[in-house]
């Protein structure tokens, strides 16, 4: 939430109090939560907006993943300055996806999952944001229907088996994400998409 918007909200709240009205506008968004988490001003300037957001997520316990693990390891062994310097270099990749938070950096390569974060991506962190939950519940329903539809038309072809496997894996991923605590990784042992993809014969 930028300072102008924050000031606007505070003005609105003050007017509501002054007029003895009731404030019933929900503002429990991630941005408002992060505004309450303070990091030193010099660190904030050093990090910039995206890495600063990641620093707040880490401090607030709202993110996990390889970058967070590395940050904590560096912080423990080399101190805060080195850890924040690491974030400045590596954590330009805070992405709010429709399903959770992604801390992978896509400066060089785009997302290999194409927002299929629920398909075993180790960089995904669960959230407690209502819109993420709604998206996941809707997706869960669609995938359940897809699995039922595929099973209702059995076949011995490899294509049918692949289609069923694809839908079932994604359904399991969505259900796993729905059961994951906010700030935790649903797929801690999942694929590390920050590593270069191995090229195969068909890539030549």
Short mmCIF file of C-alpha atoms in Angstrom, two decimals:
data_model
loop_
_atom_site.label_atom_id
_atom_site.label_comp_id
_atom_site.label_asym_id
_atom_site.label_seq_id
_atom_site.Cartn_x
_atom_site.Cartn_y
_atom_site.Cartn_z
CA UNK A 1 0.00 0.00 0.00
CA UNK A 2 1.62 3.27 -1.03
CA UNK A 3 1.82 6.25 1.36
CA UNK A 4 -0.86 8.24 -0.50
CA UNK A 5 -3.35 5.40 -0.29
CA UNK A 6 -2.49 4.80 3.37
CA UNK A 7 -3.08 8.50 4.11
CA UNK A 8 -6.39 8.36 2.25
CA UNK A 9 -7.51 5.35 4.30
CA UNK A 10 -6.48 7.02 7.56
CA UNK A 11 -8.40 10.16 6.58
CA UNK A 12 -11.44 8.00 5.87
CA UNK A 13 -11.16 6.29 9.24
CA UNK A 14 -10.79 9.66 11.00
CA UNK A 15 -13.91 11.01 9.29
CA UNK A 16 -15.84 7.89 10.26
CA UNK A 17 -14.83 8.32 13.91
CA UNK A 18 -15.65 12.03 13.81
CA UNK A 19 -19.14 11.37 12.43
CA UNK A 20 -19.74 8.38 14.74
CA UNK A 21 -20.19 6.08 11.80
CA UNK A 22 -19.19 2.44 11.47
CA UNK A 23 -16.13 1.41 9.48
CA UNK A 24 -16.95 -1.86 7.77
CA UNK A 25 -14.61 -1.81 4.81
CA UNK A 26 -12.32 -4.85 5.01
CA UNK A 27 -8.70 -3.83 4.50
CA UNK A 28 -6.95 -6.95 5.74
CA UNK A 29 -4.98 -7.27 2.54
CA UNK A 30 -1.39 -8.38 2.23
CA UNK A 31 -0.31 -4.80 1.51
CA UNK A 32 -1.84 -3.57 4.75
CA UNK A 33 -0.30 -6.46 6.69
CA UNK A 34 3.11 -5.73 5.21
CA UNK A 35 2.82 -2.04 6.06
CA UNK A 36 2.78 -3.05 9.72
CA UNK A 37 6.10 -4.90 9.42
CA UNK A 38 9.02 -2.54 9.82
CA UNK A 39 12.51 -2.94 8.45
CA UNK A 40 15.31 -0.40 8.98
CA UNK A 41 15.01 2.57 6.62
CA UNK A 42 18.54 2.20 5.27
CA UNK A 43 17.81 -1.45 4.47
CA UNK A 44 14.56 -0.47 2.76
CA UNK A 45 16.42 2.04 0.57
CA UNK A 46 19.11 -0.53 -0.24
CA UNK A 47 16.62 -3.24 -1.17
CA UNK A 48 14.13 -1.34 -3.29
CA UNK A 49 10.45 -2.18 -3.58
CA UNK A 50 10.40 -5.86 -4.56
CA UNK A 51 13.24 -7.09 -2.37
CA UNK A 52 11.87 -4.89 0.43
CA UNK A 53 8.54 -6.69 0.10
CA UNK A 54 10.34 -10.02 0.34
CA UNK A 55 12.21 -8.81 3.44
CA UNK A 56 8.89 -7.91 5.09
CA UNK A 57 7.38 -11.25 4.10
CA UNK A 58 10.33 -13.05 5.67
CA UNK A 59 10.24 -10.95 8.84
CA UNK A 60 6.49 -11.48 9.16
CA UNK A 61 6.77 -15.23 8.63
CA UNK A 62 4.61 -15.00 5.51
CA UNK A 63 7.01 -16.57 3.04
CA UNK A 64 9.21 -19.58 2.65
CA UNK A 65 11.27 -21.12 -0.08
CA UNK A 66 14.86 -21.45 -1.29
CA UNK A 67 15.48 -17.69 -1.20
CA UNK A 68 14.12 -17.46 2.35
CA UNK A 69 16.20 -20.46 3.44
CA UNK A 70 19.34 -18.92 1.94
CA UNK A 71 18.58 -15.54 3.53
CA UNK A 72 18.23 -17.08 6.98
CA UNK A 73 21.36 -19.17 6.53
CA UNK A 74 23.40 -16.13 5.48
CA UNK A 75 21.89 -14.04 8.27
CA UNK A 76 22.91 -16.67 10.81
CA UNK A 77 26.44 -17.21 9.51
CA UNK A 78 27.40 -13.80 8.08
CA UNK A 79 25.03 -11.31 9.69
CA UNK A 80 22.20 -9.01 8.65
CA UNK A 81 24.18 -6.87 6.20
CA UNK A 82 25.26 -9.85 4.10
CA UNK A 83 21.77 -11.35 4.21
CA UNK A 84 20.13 -8.14 3.02
CA UNK A 85 22.76 -7.79 0.31
CA UNK A 86 21.85 -11.30 -0.83
CA UNK A 87 18.17 -10.30 -0.94
CA UNK A 88 19.01 -7.21 -2.95
CA UNK A 89 20.75 -9.34 -5.56
CA UNK A 90 18.44 -12.35 -5.62
CA UNK A 91 14.99 -11.40 -4.40
CA UNK A 92 13.73 -9.24 -7.22
CA UNK A 93 11.16 -11.93 -7.82
CA UNK A 94 8.23 -11.37 -5.51
CA UNK A 95 5.14 -12.31 -7.49
CA UNK A 96 1.59 -12.35 -6.21
CA UNK A 97 -0.01 -15.15 -8.19
CA UNK A 98 -3.70 -16.11 -8.17
CA UNK A 99 -2.85 -18.97 -5.80
CA UNK A 100 -0.15 -17.73 -3.43
CA UNK A 101 3.22 -15.97 -3.37
CA UNK A 102 6.12 -16.87 -5.59
CA UNK A 103 9.63 -15.81 -4.61
CA UNK A 104 11.39 -17.06 -7.70
CA UNK A 105 13.27 -14.59 -9.86
CA UNK A 106 12.26 -14.48 -13.50
CA UNK A 107 14.69 -11.77 -14.54
CA UNK A 108 16.25 -14.04 -17.14
CA UNK A 109 13.70 -16.79 -17.78
CA UNK A 110 9.91 -16.68 -17.61
CA UNK A 111 7.93 -18.94 -15.29
CA UNK A 112 8.33 -22.50 -16.48
CA UNK A 113 5.00 -23.42 -14.88
CA UNK A 114 3.05 -20.62 -16.57
CA UNK A 115 1.24 -19.91 -13.28
CA UNK A 116 0.58 -23.57 -12.59
CA UNK A 117 2.21 -22.92 -9.23
CA UNK A 118 0.16 -25.71 -7.71
CA UNK A 119 1.96 -28.22 -9.95
CA UNK A 120 4.84 -28.97 -7.56
CA UNK A 121 6.65 -25.61 -7.62
CA UNK A 122 8.97 -25.29 -4.64
CA UNK A 123 8.94 -21.47 -4.80
CA UNK A 124 5.24 -21.20 -3.96
CA UNK A 125 4.15 -20.08 -0.48
CA UNK A 126 0.60 -20.46 0.78
CA UNK A 127 -1.28 -17.39 1.99
CA UNK A 128 -4.38 -16.66 4.03
CA UNK A 129 -5.74 -14.19 1.48
CA UNK A 130 -9.43 -14.85 0.73
CA UNK A 131 -9.02 -14.34 -3.02
CA UNK A 132 -6.33 -17.02 -3.18
CA UNK A 133 -8.54 -19.44 -1.30
CA UNK A 134 -11.50 -18.69 -3.58
CA UNK A 135 -9.37 -19.26 -6.67
CA UNK A 136 -8.09 -22.56 -5.31
CA UNK A 137 -11.53 -23.82 -4.29
CA UNK A 138 -12.89 -22.94 -7.74
CA UNK A 139 -9.94 -24.67 -9.39
CA UNK A 140 -10.36 -27.71 -7.16
CA UNK A 141 -13.97 -28.03 -8.33
CA UNK A 142 -12.97 -27.74 -11.98
CA UNK A 143 -10.25 -30.35 -11.61
CA UNK A 144 -12.55 -32.76 -9.76
CA UNK A 145 -15.03 -32.43 -12.60
CA UNK A 146 -12.26 -33.01 -15.15
CA UNK A 147 -11.13 -36.18 -13.36
CA UNK A 148 -14.71 -37.47 -13.18
CA UNK A 149 -15.29 -36.71 -16.86
CA UNK A 150 -12.09 -38.49 -17.92
CA UNK A 151 -12.88 -41.52 -15.76
CA UNK A 152 -16.40 -41.69 -17.20
CA UNK A 153 -14.90 -42.31 -20.65
CA UNK A 154 -12.34 -45.06 -20.03
CA UNK A 155 -9.84 -45.98 -22.68
CA UNK A 156 -6.70 -48.06 -22.99
CA UNK A 157 -4.85 -45.38 -24.94
CA UNK A 158 -1.73 -43.74 -23.53
CA UNK A 159 -3.31 -40.34 -24.21
CA UNK A 160 -6.22 -41.13 -21.87
CA UNK A 161 -3.84 -42.26 -19.13
CA UNK A 162 -1.69 -39.15 -19.55
CA UNK A 163 -4.73 -36.90 -19.43
CA UNK A 164 -6.00 -38.55 -16.24
CA UNK A 165 -2.55 -38.43 -14.63
CA UNK A 166 -2.20 -34.74 -15.53
CA UNK A 167 -5.58 -33.83 -13.99
CA UNK A 168 -5.07 -35.97 -10.87
CA UNK A 169 -1.62 -34.51 -10.18
CA UNK A 170 -2.93 -30.96 -10.43
CA UNK A 171 -5.92 -31.78 -8.25
CA UNK A 172 -3.60 -33.25 -5.61
CA UNK A 173 -1.43 -30.13 -5.82
CA UNK A 174 -4.38 -27.78 -5.36
CA UNK A 175 -5.69 -29.82 -2.43
CA UNK A 176 -2.22 -29.86 -0.86
CA UNK A 177 -1.98 -26.10 -1.21
CA UNK A 178 -5.41 -25.63 0.38
CA UNK A 179 -4.20 -27.61 3.41
CA UNK A 180 -0.90 -25.71 3.76
CA UNK A 181 -0.48 -23.16 6.55
CA UNK A 182 0.00 -19.53 5.42
CA UNK A 183 3.65 -18.68 4.81
CA UNK A 184 4.60 -22.33 4.41
CA UNK A 185 5.58 -24.18 1.25
CA UNK A 186 3.17 -26.81 -0.02
CA UNK A 187 5.92 -28.38 -2.15
CA UNK A 188 9.21 -27.99 -0.24
CA UNK A 189 10.77 -30.81 -2.25
CA UNK A 190 9.25 -29.68 -5.53
CA UNK A 191 11.00 -28.63 -8.69
CA UNK A 192 13.45 -25.72 -8.48
CA UNK A 193 12.43 -23.72 -11.51
CA UNK A 194 15.25 -21.24 -10.98
CA UNK A 195 17.67 -23.85 -12.34
CA UNK A 196 18.21 -24.07 -16.11
CA UNK A 197 16.00 -26.68 -17.75
CA UNK A 198 17.83 -29.72 -19.07
CA UNK A 199 17.77 -29.78 -22.83
CA UNK A 200 16.61 -32.93 -24.55
CA UNK A 201 16.97 -34.39 -28.02
CA UNK A 202 13.82 -32.60 -29.18
CA UNK A 203 15.31 -29.21 -28.17
CA UNK A 204 18.11 -29.49 -30.72
#
